[in-house]
Tab-separated table of C-alpha atoms in Angstrom:
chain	number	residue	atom	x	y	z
A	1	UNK	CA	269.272	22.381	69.969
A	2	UNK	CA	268.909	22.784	66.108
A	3	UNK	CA	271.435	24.926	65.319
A	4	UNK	CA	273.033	22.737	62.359
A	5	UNK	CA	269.730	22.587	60.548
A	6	UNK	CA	269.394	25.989	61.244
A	7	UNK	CA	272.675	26.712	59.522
A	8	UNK	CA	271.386	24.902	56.527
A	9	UNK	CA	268.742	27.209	55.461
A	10	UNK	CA	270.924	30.111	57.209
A	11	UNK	CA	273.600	29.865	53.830
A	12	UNK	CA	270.848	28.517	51.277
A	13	UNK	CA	269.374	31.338	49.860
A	14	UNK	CA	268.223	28.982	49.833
A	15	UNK	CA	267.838	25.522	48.380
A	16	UNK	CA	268.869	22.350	47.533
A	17	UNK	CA	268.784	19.365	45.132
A	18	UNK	CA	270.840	16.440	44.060
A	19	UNK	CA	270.571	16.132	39.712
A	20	UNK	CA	272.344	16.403	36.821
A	21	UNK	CA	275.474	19.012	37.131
A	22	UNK	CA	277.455	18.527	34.096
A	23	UNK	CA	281.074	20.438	33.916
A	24	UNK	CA	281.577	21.603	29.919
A	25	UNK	CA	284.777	20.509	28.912
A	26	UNK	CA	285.530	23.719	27.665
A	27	UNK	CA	284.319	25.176	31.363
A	28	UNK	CA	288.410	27.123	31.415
A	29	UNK	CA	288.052	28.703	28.083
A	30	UNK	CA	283.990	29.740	29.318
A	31	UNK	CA	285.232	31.296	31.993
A	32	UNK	CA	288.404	33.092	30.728
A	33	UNK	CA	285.215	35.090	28.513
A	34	UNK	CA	283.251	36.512	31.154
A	35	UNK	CA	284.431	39.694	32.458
A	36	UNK	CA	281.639	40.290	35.197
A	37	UNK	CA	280.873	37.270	37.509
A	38	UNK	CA	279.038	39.759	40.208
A	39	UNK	CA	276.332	39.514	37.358
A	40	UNK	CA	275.432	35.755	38.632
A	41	UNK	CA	274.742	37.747	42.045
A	42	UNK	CA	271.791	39.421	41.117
A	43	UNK	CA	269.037	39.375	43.190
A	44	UNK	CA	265.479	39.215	40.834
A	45	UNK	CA	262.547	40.200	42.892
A	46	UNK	CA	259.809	39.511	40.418
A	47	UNK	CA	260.344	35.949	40.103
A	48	UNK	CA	258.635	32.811	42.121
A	49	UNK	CA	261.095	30.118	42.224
A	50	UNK	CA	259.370	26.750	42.252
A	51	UNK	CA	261.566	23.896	44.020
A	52	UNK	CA	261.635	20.182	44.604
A	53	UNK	CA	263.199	19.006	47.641
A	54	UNK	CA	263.767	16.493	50.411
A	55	UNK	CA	261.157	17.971	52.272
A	56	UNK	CA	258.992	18.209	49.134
A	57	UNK	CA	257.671	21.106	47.078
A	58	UNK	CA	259.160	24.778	47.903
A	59	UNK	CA	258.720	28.342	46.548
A	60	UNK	CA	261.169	30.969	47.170
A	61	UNK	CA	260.805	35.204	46.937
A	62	UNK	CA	262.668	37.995	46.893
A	63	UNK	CA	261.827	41.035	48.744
A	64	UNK	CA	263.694	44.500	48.208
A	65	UNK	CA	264.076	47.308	49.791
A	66	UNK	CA	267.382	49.681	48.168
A	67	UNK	CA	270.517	47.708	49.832
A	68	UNK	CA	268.720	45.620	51.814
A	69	UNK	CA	266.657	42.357	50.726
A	70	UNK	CA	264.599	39.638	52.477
A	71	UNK	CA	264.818	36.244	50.993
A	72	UNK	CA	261.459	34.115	51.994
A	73	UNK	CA	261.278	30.170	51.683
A	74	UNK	CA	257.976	28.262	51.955
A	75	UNK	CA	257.121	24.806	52.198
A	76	UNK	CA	254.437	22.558	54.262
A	77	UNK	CA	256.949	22.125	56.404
A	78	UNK	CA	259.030	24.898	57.100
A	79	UNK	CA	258.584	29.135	56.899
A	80	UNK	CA	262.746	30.294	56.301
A	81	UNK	CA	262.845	34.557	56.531
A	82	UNK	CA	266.630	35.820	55.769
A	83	UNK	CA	267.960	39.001	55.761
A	84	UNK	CA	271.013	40.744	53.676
A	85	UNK	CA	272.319	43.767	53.259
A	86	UNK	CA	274.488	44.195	50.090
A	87	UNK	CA	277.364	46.370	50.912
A	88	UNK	CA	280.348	47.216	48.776
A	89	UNK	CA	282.574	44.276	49.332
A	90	UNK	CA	279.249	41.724	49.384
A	91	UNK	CA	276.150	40.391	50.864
A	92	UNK	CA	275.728	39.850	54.511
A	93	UNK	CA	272.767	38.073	56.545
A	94	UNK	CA	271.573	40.157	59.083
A	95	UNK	CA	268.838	37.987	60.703
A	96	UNK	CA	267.428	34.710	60.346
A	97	UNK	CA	263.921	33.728	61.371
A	98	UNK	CA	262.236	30.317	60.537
A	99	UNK	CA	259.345	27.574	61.597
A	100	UNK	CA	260.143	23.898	61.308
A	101	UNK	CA	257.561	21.215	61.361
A	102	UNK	CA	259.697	17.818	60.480
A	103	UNK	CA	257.131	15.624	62.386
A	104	UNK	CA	254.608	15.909	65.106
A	105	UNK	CA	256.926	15.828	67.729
A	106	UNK	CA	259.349	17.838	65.895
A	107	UNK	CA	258.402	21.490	65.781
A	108	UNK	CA	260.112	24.336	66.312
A	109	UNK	CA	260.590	28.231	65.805
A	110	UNK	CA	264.184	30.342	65.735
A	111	UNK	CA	265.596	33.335	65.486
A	112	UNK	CA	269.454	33.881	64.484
A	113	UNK	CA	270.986	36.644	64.839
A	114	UNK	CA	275.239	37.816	64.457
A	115	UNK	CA	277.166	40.177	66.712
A	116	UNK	CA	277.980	41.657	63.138
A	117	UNK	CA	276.720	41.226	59.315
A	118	UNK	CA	277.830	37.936	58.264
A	119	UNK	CA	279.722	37.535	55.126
A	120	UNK	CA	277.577	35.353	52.854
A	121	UNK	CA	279.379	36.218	49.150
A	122	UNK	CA	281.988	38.364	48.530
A	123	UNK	CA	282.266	41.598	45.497
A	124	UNK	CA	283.398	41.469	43.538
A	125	UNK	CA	283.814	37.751	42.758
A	126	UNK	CA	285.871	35.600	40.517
A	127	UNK	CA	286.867	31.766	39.711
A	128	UNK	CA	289.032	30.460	42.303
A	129	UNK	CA	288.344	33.415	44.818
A	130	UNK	CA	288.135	32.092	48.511
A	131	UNK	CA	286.849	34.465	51.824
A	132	UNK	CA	286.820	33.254	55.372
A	133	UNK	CA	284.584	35.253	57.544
A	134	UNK	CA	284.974	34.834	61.834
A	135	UNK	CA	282.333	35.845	64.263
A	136	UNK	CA	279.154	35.584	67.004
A	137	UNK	CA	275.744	33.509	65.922
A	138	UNK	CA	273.068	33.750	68.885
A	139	UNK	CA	270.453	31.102	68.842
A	140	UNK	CA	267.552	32.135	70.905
A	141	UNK	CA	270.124	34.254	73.026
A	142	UNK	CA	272.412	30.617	72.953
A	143	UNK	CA	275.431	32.147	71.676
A	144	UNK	CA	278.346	30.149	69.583
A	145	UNK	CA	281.640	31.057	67.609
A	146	UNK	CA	281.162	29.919	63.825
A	147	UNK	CA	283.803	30.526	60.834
A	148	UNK	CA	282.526	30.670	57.349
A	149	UNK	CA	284.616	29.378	54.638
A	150	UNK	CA	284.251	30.280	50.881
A	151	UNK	CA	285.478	29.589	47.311
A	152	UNK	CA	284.248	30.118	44.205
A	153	UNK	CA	284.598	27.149	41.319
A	154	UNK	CA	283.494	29.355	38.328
A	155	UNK	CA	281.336	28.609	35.873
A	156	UNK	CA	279.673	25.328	35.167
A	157	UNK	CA	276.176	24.049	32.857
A	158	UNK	CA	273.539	22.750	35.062
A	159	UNK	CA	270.114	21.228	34.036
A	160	UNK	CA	267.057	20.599	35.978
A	161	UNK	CA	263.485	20.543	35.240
A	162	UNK	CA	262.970	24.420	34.929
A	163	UNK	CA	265.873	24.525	32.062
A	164	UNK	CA	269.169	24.364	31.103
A	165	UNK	CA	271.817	27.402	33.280
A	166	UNK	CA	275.070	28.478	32.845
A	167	UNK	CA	275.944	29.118	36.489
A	168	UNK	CA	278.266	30.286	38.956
A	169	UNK	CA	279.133	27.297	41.503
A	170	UNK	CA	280.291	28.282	44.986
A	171	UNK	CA	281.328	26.062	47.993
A	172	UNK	CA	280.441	27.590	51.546
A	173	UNK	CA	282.094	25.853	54.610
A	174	UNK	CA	279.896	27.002	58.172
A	175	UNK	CA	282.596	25.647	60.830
A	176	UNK	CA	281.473	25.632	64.705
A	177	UNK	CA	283.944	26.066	67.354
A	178	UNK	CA	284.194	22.855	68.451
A	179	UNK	CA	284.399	21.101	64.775
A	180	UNK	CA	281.281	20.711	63.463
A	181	UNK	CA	280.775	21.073	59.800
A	182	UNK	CA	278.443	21.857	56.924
A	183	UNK	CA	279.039	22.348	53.418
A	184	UNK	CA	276.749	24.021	51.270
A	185	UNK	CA	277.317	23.800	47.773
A	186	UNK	CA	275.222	26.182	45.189
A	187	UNK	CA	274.814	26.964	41.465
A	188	UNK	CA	273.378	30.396	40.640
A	189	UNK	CA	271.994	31.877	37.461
A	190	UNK	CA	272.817	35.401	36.430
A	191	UNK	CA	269.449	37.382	36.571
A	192	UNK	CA	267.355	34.749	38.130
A	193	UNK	CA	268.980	32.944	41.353
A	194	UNK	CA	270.093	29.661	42.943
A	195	UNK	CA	269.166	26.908	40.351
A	196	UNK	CA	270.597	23.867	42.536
A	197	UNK	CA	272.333	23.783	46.212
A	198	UNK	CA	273.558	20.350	47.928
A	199	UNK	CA	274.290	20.168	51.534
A	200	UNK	CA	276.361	17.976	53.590
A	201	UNK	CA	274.984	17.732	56.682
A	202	UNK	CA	276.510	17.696	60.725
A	203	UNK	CA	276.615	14.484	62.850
A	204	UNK	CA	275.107	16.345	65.928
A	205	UNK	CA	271.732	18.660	67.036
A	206	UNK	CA	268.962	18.172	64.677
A	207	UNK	CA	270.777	17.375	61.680
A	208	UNK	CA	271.865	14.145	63.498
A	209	UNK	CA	267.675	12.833	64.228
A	210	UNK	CA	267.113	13.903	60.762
A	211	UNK	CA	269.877	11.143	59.698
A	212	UNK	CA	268.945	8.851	61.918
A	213	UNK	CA	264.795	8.988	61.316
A	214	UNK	CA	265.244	9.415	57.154
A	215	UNK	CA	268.927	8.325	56.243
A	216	UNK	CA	269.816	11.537	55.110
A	217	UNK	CA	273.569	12.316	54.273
A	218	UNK	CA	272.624	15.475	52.130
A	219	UNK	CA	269.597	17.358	51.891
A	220	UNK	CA	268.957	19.341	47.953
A	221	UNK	CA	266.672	21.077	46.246
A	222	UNK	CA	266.585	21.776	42.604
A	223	UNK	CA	264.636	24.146	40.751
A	224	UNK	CA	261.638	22.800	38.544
A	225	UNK	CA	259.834	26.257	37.413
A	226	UNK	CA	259.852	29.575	37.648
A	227	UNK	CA	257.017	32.141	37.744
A	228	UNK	CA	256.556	36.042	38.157
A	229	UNK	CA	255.732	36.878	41.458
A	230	UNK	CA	252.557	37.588	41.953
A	231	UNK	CA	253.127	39.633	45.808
A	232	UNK	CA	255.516	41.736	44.094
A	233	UNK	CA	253.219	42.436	41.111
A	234	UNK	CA	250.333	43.491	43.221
């Protein structure tokens, strides 16, 4: 079953990459300054965010609809459809739909779904905040107990390709009932998005072949350009 490289793309918001995260050494005093961190939050839906990966070049949208948004990720090998609802205490996923094409003999399509909203990032939210969310996922009617884990770093400078962000770095911990782990670590940019994510990947499911067939310990994708988005301009 794939459910730990489902669970990847489930808490991306997607996306990954592995480059140049540098803490400022005055990172304390920067964050003693900002009174608002929900602003790093903010979902932008007329942007096209342009990714490099592991599994090469990705583009990422935003789709909006009052509370609730749809977050679509596109690659040559994959198709990733999320959905959140922002409530008053945070953003939950909803549903999770996706295509994976890894090799010829590895293809597959999924659909996730909770037996209630799961807690993806608390409001509001501050440096050093942690959350821990407990419920249902169902797999293609497979159903499993997972516990999510959060905590929020603050605020740290990161650089890629697309620019130079101060962003808001937050540690997500997707826990199955009998052990298995993956971390997801992200960097988000007030008024644009995720600029960076890493993730530590599972021993077991699909995560395990993907190890085993490319040496993969951690998967990331980092962001390299960003554009307006053309769907949402039409």
């Amino acid at each position: 079953m794939i459910k730990n490289f489902l669970l990847l793309f489930v808490f991306l918001f997607v996306l990954f990459f592995q480059s140049g995260v540098s803490t400022d050494k005055r990172a304390d005093q920067f964050n003693n300054l900002i009174n608002n961190y929900d602003e790093f939050l903010s979902i932008n839906e007329n942007l096209k965010l342009i990714y490099d990966s592991d599994f090469g070049e990705v583009e990422s949208i935003i789709e909006k609809n009052q509370n609730t948004f749809s977050h679509i990720i596109q690659g040559n090998k994959f198709k990733y459809y999320q959905s959140l609802v922002k409530q008053s205490d945070g953003f939950y996923i909803t549903k999770i739909e996706q295509e994976i094409n890894l090799l010829l003999f590895i293809n597959s399509s999924s659909k996730v779904t909770y037996d209630k909203p799961a807690l993806r990032l608390p409001l509001p939210i501050y440096q050093g905040a942690k959350w821990t969310w407990k419920g249902e996922e169902n797999i293609d009617d497979e159903k499993d107990e997972i516990t999510l884990k959060g905590f929020c770093y603050g605020v740290e400078k990161v650089e890629t390709k697309a620019g130079k962000f101060n962003c808001l770095k937050t540690k997500l911990e997707v826990i199955r009932k009998d052990g298995e782990k993956t971390t997801v670590v992200e960097w988000r940019a007030a008024n644009l998005g995720i600029v960076k994510t890493e993730i530590e990947m599972g021993n077991h499911g699909l995560t395990g072949i993907i190890k085993s067939i490319f040496g993969y310990d951690k998967i990331s994708f980092e962001l390299k350009n960003i554009q307006n988005n053309q769907t949402k301009n039409d």
